[in-house]
mmCIF file of C-alpha atoms and ligand atoms in Angstrom:
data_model
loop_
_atom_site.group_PDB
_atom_site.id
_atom_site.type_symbol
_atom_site.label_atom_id
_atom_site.label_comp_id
_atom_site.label_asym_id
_atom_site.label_seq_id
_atom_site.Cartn_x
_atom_site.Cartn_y
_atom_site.Cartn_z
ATOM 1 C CA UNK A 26 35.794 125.430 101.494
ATOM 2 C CA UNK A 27 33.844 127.628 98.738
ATOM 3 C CA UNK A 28 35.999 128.403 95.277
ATOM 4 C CA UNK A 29 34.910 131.323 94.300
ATOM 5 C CA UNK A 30 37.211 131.296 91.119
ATOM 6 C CA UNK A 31 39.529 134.091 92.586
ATOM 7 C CA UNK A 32 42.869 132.665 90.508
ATOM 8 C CA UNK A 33 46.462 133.004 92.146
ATOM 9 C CA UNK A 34 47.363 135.994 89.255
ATOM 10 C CA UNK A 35 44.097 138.010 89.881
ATOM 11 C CA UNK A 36 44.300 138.007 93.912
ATOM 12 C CA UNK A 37 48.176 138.796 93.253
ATOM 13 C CA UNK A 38 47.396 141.761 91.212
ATOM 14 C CA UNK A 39 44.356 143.167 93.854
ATOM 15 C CA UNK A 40 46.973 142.882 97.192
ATOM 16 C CA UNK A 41 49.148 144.614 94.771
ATOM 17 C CA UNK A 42 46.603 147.384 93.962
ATOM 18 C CA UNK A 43 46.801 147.899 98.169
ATOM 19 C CA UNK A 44 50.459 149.153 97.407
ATOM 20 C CA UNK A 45 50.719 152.462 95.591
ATOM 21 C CA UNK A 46 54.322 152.400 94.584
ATOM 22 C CA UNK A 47 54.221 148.377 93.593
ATOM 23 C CA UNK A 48 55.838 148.295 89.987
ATOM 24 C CA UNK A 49 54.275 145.097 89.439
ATOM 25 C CA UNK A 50 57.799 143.076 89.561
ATOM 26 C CA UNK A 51 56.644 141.255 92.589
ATOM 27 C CA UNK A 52 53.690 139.922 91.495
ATOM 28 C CA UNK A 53 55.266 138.650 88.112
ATOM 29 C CA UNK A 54 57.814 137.207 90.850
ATOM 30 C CA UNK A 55 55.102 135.483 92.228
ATOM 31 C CA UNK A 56 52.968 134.671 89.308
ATOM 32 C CA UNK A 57 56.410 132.846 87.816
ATOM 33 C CA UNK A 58 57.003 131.198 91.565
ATOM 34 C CA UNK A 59 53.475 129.629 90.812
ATOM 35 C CA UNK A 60 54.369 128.059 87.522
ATOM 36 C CA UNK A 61 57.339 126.397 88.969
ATOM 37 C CA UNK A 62 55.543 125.151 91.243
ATOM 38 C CA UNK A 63 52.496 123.471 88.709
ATOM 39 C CA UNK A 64 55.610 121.649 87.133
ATOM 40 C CA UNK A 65 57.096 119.992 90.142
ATOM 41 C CA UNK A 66 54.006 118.917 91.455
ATOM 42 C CA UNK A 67 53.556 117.263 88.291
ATOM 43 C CA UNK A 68 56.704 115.460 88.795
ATOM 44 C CA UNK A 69 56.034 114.632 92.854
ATOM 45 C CA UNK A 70 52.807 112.895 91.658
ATOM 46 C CA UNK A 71 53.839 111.118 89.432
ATOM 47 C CA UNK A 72 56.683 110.271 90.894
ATOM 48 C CA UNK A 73 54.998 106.842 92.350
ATOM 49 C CA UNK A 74 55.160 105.848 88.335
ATOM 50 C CA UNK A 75 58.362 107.386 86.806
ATOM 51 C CA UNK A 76 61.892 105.822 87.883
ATOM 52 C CA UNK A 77 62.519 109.095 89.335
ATOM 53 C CA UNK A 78 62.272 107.954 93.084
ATOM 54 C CA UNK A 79 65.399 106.557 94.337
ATOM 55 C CA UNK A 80 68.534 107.978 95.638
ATOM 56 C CA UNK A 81 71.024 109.583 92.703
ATOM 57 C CA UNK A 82 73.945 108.463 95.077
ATOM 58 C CA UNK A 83 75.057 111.920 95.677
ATOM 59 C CA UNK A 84 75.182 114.099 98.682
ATOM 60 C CA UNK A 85 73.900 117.659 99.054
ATOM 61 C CA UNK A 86 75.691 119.963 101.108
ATOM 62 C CA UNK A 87 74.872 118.999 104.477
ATOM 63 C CA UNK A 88 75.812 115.693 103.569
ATOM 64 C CA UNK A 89 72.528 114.086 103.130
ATOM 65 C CA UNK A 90 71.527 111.562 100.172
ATOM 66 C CA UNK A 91 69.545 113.430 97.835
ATOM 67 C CA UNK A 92 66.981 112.099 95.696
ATOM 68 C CA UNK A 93 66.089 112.910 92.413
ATOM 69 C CA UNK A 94 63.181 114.987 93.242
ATOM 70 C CA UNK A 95 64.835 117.322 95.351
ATOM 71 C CA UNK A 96 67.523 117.741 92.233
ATOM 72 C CA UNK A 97 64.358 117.960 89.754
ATOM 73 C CA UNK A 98 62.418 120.616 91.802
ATOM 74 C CA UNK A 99 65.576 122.977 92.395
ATOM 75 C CA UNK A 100 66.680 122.902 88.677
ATOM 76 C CA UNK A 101 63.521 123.760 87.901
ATOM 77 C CA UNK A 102 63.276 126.474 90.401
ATOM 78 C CA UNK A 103 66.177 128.044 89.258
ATOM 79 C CA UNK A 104 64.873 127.863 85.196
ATOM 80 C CA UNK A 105 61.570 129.401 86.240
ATOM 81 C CA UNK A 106 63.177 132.558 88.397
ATOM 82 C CA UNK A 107 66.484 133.630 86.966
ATOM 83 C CA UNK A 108 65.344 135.093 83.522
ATOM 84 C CA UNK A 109 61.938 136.806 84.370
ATOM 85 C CA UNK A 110 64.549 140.367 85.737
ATOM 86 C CA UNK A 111 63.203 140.457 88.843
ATOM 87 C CA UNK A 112 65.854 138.953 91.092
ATOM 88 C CA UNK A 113 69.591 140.095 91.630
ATOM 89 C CA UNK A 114 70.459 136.867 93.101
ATOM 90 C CA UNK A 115 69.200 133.123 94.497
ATOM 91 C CA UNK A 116 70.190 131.085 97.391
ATOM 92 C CA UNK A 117 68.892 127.166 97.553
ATOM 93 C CA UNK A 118 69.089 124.827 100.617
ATOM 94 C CA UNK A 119 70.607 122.673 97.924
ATOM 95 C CA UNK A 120 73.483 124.958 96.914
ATOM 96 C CA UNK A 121 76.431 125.822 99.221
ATOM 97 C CA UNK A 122 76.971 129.211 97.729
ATOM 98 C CA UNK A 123 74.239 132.521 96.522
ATOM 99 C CA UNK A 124 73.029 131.664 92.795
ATOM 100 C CA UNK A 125 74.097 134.327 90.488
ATOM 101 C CA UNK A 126 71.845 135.539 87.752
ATOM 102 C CA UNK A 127 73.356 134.831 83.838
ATOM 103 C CA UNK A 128 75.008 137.960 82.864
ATOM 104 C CA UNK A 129 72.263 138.071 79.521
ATOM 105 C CA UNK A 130 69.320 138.245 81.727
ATOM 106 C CA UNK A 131 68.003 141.499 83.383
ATOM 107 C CA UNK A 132 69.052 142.406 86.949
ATOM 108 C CA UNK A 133 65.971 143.036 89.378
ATOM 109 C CA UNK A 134 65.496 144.152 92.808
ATOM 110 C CA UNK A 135 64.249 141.433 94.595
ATOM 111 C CA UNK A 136 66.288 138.466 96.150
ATOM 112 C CA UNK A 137 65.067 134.721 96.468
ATOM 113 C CA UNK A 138 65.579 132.157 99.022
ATOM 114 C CA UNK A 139 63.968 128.948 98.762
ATOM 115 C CA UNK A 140 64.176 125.265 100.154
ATOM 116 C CA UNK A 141 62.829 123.168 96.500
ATOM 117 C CA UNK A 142 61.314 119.997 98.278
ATOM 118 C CA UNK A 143 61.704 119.992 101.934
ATOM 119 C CA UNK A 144 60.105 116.881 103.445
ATOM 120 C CA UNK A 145 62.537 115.009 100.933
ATOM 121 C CA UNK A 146 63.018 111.666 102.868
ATOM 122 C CA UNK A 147 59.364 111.353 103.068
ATOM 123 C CA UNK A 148 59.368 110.772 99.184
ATOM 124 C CA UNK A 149 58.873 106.687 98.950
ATOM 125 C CA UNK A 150 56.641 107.015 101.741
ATOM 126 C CA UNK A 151 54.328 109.098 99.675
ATOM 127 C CA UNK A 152 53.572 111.725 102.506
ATOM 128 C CA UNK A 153 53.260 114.917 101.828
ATOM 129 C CA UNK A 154 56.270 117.362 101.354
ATOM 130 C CA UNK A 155 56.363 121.082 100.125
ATOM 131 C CA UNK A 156 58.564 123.919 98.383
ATOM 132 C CA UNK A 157 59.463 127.097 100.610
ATOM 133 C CA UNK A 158 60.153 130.007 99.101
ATOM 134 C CA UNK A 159 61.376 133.818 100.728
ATOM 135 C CA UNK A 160 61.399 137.210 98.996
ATOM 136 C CA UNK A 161 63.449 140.156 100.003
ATOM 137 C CA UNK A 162 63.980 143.603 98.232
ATOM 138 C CA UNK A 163 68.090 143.809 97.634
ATOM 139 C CA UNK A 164 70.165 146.154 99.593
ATOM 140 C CA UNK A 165 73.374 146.554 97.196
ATOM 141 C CA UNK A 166 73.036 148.765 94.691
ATOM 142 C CA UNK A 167 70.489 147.686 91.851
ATOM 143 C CA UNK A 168 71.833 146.684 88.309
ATOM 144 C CA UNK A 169 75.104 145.189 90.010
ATOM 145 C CA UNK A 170 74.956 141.552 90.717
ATOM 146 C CA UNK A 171 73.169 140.333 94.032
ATOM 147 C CA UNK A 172 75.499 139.730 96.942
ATOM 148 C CA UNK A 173 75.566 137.479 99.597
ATOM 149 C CA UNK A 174 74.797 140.268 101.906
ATOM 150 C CA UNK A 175 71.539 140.388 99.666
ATOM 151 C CA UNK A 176 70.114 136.861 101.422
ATOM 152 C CA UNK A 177 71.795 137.508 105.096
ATOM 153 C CA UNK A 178 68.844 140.142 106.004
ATOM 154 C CA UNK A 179 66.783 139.642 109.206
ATOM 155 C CA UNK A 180 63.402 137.851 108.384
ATOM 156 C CA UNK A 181 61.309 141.005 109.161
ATOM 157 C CA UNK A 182 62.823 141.837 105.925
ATOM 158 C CA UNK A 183 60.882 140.059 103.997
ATOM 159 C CA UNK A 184 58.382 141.232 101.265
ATOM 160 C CA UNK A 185 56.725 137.861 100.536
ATOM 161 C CA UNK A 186 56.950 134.334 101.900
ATOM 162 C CA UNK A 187 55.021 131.106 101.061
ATOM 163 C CA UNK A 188 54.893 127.690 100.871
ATOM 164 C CA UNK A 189 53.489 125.175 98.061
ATOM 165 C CA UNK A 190 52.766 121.393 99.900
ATOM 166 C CA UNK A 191 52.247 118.568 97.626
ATOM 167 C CA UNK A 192 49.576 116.317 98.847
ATOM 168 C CA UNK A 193 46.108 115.046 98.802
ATOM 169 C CA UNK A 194 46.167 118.386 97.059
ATOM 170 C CA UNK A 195 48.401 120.987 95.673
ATOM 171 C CA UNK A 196 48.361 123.969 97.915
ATOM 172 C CA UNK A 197 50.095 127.211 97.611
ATOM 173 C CA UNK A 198 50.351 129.356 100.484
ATOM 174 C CA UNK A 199 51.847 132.847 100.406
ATOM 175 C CA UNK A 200 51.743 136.406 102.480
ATOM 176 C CA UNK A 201 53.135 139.859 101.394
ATOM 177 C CA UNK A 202 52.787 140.340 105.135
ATOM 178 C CA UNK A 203 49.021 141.527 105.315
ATOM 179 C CA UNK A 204 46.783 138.474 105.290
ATOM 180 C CA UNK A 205 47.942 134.874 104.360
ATOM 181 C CA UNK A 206 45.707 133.265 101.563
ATOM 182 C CA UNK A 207 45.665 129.812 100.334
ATOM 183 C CA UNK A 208 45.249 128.736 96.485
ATOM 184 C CA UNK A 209 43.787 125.071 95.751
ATOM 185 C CA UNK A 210 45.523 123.509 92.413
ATOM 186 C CA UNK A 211 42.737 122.524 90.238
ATOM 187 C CA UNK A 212 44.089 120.078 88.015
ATOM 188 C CA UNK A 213 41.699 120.615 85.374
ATOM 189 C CA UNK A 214 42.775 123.513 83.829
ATOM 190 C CA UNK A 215 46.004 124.237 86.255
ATOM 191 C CA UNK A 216 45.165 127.170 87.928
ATOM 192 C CA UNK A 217 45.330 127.942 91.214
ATOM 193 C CA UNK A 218 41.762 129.312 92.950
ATOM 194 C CA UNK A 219 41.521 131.027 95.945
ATOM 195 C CA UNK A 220 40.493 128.288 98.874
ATOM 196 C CA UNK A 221 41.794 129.623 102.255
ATOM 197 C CA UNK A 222 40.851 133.124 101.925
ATOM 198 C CA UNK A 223 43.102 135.129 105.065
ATOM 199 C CA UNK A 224 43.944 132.291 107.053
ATOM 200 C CA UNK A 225 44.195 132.839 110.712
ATOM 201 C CA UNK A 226 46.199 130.778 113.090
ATOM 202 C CA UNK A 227 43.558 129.840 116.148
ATOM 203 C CA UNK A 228 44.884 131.377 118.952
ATOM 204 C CA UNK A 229 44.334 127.998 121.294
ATOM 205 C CA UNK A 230 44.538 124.838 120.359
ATOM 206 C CA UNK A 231 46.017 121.419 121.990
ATOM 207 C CA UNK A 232 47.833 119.913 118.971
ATOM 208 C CA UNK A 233 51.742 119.347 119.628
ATOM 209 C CA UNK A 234 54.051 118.612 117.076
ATOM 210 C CA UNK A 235 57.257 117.459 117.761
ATOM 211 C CA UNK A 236 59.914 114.600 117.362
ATOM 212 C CA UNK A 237 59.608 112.616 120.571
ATOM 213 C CA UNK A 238 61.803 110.260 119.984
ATOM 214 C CA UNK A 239 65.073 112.827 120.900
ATOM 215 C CA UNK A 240 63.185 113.397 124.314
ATOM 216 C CA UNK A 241 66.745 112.380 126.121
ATOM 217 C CA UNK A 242 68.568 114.975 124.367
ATOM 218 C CA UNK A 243 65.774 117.888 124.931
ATOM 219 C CA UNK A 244 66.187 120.642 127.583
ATOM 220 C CA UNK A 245 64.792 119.761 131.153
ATOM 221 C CA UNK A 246 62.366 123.017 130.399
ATOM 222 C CA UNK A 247 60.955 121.436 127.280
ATOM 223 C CA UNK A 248 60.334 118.252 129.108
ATOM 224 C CA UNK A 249 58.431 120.083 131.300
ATOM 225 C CA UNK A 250 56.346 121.649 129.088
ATOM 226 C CA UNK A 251 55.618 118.363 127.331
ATOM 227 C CA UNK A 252 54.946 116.616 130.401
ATOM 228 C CA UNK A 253 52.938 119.005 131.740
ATOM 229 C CA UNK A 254 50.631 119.679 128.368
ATOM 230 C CA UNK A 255 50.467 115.569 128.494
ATOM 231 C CA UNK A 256 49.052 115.811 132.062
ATOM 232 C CA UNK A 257 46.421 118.254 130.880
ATOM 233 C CA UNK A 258 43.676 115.760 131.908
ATOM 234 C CA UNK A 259 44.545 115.461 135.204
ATOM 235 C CA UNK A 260 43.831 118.867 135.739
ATOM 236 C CA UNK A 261 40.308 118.452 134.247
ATOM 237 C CA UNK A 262 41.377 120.201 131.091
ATOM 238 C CA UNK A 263 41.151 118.980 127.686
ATOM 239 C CA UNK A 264 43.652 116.449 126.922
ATOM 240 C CA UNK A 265 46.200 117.570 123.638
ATOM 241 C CA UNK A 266 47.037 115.771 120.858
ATOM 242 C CA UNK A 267 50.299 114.331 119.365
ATOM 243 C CA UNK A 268 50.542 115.201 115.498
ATOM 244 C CA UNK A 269 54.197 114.956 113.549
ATOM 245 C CA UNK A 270 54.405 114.176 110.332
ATOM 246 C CA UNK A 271 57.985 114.510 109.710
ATOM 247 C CA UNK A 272 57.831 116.983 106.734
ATOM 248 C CA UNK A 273 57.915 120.246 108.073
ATOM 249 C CA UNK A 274 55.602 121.749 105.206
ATOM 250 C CA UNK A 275 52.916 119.612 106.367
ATOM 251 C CA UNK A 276 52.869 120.181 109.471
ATOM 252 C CA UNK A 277 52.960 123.903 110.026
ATOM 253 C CA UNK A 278 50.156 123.848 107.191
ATOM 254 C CA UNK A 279 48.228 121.562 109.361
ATOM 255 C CA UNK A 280 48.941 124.099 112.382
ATOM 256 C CA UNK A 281 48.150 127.243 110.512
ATOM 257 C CA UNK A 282 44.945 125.759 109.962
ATOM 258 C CA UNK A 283 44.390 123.802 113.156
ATOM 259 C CA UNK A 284 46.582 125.754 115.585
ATOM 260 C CA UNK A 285 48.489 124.140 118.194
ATOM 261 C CA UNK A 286 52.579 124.114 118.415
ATOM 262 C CA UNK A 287 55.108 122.858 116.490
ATOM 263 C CA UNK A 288 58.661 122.587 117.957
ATOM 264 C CA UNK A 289 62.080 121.282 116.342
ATOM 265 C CA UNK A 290 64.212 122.327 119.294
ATOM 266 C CA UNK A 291 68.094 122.476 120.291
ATOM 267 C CA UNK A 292 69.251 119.466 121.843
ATOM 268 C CA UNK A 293 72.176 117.367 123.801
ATOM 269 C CA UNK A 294 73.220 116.307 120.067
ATOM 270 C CA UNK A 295 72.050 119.565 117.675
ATOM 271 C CA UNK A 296 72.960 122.726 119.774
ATOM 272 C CA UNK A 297 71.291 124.952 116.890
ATOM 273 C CA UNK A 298 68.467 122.125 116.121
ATOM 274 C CA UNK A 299 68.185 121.081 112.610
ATOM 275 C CA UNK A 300 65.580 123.166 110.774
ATOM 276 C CA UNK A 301 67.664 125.839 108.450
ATOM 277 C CA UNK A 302 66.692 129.938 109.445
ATOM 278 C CA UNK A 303 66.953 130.834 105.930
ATOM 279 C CA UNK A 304 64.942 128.693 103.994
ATOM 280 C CA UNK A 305 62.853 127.128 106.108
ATOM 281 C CA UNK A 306 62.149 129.393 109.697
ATOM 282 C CA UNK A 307 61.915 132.581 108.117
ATOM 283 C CA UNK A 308 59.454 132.239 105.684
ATOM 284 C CA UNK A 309 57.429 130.322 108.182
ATOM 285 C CA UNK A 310 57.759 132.834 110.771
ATOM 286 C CA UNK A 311 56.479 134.963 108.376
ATOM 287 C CA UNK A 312 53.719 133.521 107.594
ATOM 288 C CA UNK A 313 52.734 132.011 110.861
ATOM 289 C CA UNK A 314 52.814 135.716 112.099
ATOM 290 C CA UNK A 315 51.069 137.273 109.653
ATOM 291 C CA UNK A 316 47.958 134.896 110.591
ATOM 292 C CA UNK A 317 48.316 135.752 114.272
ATOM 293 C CA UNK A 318 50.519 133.442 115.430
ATOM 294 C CA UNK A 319 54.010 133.619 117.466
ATOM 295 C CA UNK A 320 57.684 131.698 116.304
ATOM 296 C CA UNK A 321 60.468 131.937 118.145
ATOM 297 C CA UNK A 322 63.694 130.336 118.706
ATOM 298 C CA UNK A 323 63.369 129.450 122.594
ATOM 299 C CA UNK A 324 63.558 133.102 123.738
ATOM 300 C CA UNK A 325 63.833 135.447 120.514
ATOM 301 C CA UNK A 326 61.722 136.344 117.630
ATOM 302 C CA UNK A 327 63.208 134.065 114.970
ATOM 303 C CA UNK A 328 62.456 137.080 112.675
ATOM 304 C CA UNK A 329 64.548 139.618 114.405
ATOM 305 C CA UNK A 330 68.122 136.992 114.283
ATOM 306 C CA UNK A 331 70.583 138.540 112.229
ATOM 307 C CA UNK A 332 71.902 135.890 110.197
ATOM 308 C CA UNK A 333 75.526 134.829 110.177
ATOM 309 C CA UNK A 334 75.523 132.517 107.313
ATOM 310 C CA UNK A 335 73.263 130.956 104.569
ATOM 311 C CA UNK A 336 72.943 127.810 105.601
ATOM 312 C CA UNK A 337 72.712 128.285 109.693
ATOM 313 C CA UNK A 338 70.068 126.094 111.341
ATOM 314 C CA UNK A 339 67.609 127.433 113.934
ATOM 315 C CA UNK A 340 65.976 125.981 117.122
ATOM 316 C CA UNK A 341 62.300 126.814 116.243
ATOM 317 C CA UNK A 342 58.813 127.109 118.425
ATOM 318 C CA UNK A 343 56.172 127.931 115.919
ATOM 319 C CA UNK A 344 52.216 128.322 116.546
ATOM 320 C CA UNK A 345 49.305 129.582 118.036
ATOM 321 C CA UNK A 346 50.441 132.360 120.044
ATOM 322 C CA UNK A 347 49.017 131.044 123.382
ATOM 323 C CA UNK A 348 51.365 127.628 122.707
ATOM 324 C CA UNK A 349 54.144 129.473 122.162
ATOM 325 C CA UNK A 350 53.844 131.910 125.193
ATOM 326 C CA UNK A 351 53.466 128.823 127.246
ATOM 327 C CA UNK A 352 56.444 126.939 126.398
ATOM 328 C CA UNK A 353 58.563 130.184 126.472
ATOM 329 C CA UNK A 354 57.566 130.479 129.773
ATOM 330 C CA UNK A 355 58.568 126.659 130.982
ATOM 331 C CA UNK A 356 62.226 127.584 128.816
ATOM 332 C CA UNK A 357 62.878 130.647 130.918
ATOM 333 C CA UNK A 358 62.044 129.262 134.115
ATOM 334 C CA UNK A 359 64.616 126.495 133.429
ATOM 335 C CA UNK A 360 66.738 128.650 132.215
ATOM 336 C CA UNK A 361 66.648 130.797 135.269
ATOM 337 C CA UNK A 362 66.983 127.597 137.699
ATOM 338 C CA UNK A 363 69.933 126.548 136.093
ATOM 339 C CA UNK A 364 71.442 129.350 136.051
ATOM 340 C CA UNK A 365 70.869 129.435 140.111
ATOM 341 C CA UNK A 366 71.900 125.935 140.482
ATOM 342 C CA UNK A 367 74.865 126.547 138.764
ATOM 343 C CA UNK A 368 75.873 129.466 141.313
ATOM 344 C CA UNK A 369 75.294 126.952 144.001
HETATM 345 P P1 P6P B 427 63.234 114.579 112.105
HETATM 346 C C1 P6P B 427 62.583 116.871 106.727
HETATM 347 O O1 P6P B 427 63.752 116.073 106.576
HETATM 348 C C2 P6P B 427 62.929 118.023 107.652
HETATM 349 O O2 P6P B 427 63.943 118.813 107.120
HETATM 350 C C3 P6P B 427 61.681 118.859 107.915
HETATM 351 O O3 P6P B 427 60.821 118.917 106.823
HETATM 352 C C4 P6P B 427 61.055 118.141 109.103
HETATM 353 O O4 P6P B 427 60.274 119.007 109.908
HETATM 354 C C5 P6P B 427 62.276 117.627 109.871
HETATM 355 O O5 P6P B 427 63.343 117.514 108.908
HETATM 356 C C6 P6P B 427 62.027 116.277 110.490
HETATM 357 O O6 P6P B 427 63.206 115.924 111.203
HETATM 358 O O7 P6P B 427 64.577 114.663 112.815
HETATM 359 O O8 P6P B 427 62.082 114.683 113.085
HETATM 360 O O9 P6P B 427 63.106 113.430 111.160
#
């Protein structure tokens, strides 16, 4: 991995150059996304040493425990975004309703989704977790407040997406749709310098990622397809690998750069799964495609679902485009049977 001292603002301000009407509001979007995002990793590593691990005892709104971290990193998402006048309005996985913008700051034309520290219940464990972030343009009329309409658009809407994972390193990942580029956090001096220079997804690859341990609840299609992937040596092919880390940030980094699939299905007990569309699936999709890959939701595009509500979850198949063909395949086929059985 060469650094070739390309920082996050000067690469923002060349893709920008590639758009002759850009006004320059997204990249300041951007540039402001990647300060926020030097703080909180701050925070997550030092989190081992400040008492700011722990649970706070309250619940966010899908009723999970939240800890501190997750309440640090979405504060200080909101701080960093809602006075720069670029946004109309902000939705968070942690907040049931849209985020308004305070009446004294300037009204922009862009709208911000993001999920501050998903991974969250991998804290204590010290593995790796991430902050998700999606950009639209608005659609109500700029200079009035962002609606909610503003964050319901279809993911092919998008204008940016990226991801930031905390780990051995502090990565920032982002796409305005042509090219996906990766930015190494050099501690040093804080910058961000250009390390994955237009990642793209390997189109094969036998990595799997995916919760086992619901295998009762999954669709006889997808046990199929995982059987049959697992059987790969037996037809003289070579055998896959099981990777799941648990923190979805991690591992569709690791498959971006690896390949391979990663799958957080419907099931018996979650009939949408449990990964959110807004905040989470979209801007992945987003990215995943834009390096050549394929995500979809068991038979659509996940970026062409029109969504109902903020917080609606998604059943997700996300990867090298190969992977994802396959298993499509094994769903429809099911599918199909069943639907002949049931005539029966
Ligand atoms: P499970 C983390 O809690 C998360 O939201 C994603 O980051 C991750 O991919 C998924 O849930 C893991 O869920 O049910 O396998 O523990």
């Amino acid at each position: 991995m060469s650094i070739n001292f390309m920082t996050l603002p000067r690469h923002i301000l060349e893709q920008e150059k590639k758009y002759p009407g850009a006004t320059g509001e997204l990249s300041a979007l951007l540039h402001d996304l990647a300060l926020a995002a030097k703080v909180i990793s701050l925070e997550v590593n030092k989190a081992g040493l400040v008492d700011i691990l722990g649970f706070t005892g309250d619940n966010n709104v899908h009723g999970e425990q939240v800890k501190k971290l997750d309440i640090y990193a979405h504060d200080m998402l909101i701080r960093a975004m809602d006075h720069g006048g670029h946004l109309c309005v902000m939705a968070s996985e942690e907040e049931e309703n849209i985020i308004h913008i305070p009446q004294k700051h300037k009204i922009g034309k862009y709208v911000l989704l993001f999920d501050p520290l998903d991974g969250s219940s991998n804290i204590d464990a010290n593995v790796s977790i991430g902050t998700i972030f999606s950009i639209y343009r608005r659609i109500s009329p700029d200079g009035t407040p962002g609606t909610l309409e503003d964050c319901l658009q279809k993911g092919v809407e998008q204008v940016a997406a990226g991801y930031i994972v905390y780990g051995s390193s502090t990565i920032l990942v982002y796409t305005t749709g042509e090219g996906v580029f990766g930015f190494t956090l050099d501690p040093a001096f804080g910058e961000f310098l250009l390390s994955h220079d237009n990642i793209r997804i390997p189109e094969k690859a036998r990595i799997y990622s995916i919760n086992e341990g619901n295998y009762k609840y999954w669709r006889t299609g997808l046990k199929k397809y995982i059987k049959y992937i697992q059987a790969a040596d037996d037809r003289d092919e070579k055998p896959y690998s099981a990777r799941y880390i648990g923190s979805m940030v991690a591992d569709i980094h690791r498959n971006l750069l690896y390949g391979g699939i990663f799958i957080y299905p419907a099931d018996k007990r979650n009939p949408n799964g449990k990964l959110r569309l807004m905040y989470e699936c979209n801007p992945m999709a987003f990215i995943v495609e834009a390096a050549g890959g394929k995500a979809i939701d068991g038979k659509n595009r996940i970026l062409e679902i029109q969504p109902k509500e903020l917080h609606q979850r998604v059943p997700i198949y996300i990867g090298s485009a190969e992977a994802v063909d396959m298993v499509k395949k094994f769903l429809i086929e099911d599918e199909i049977e069943e639907a002949v059985h049931s005539k029966n």
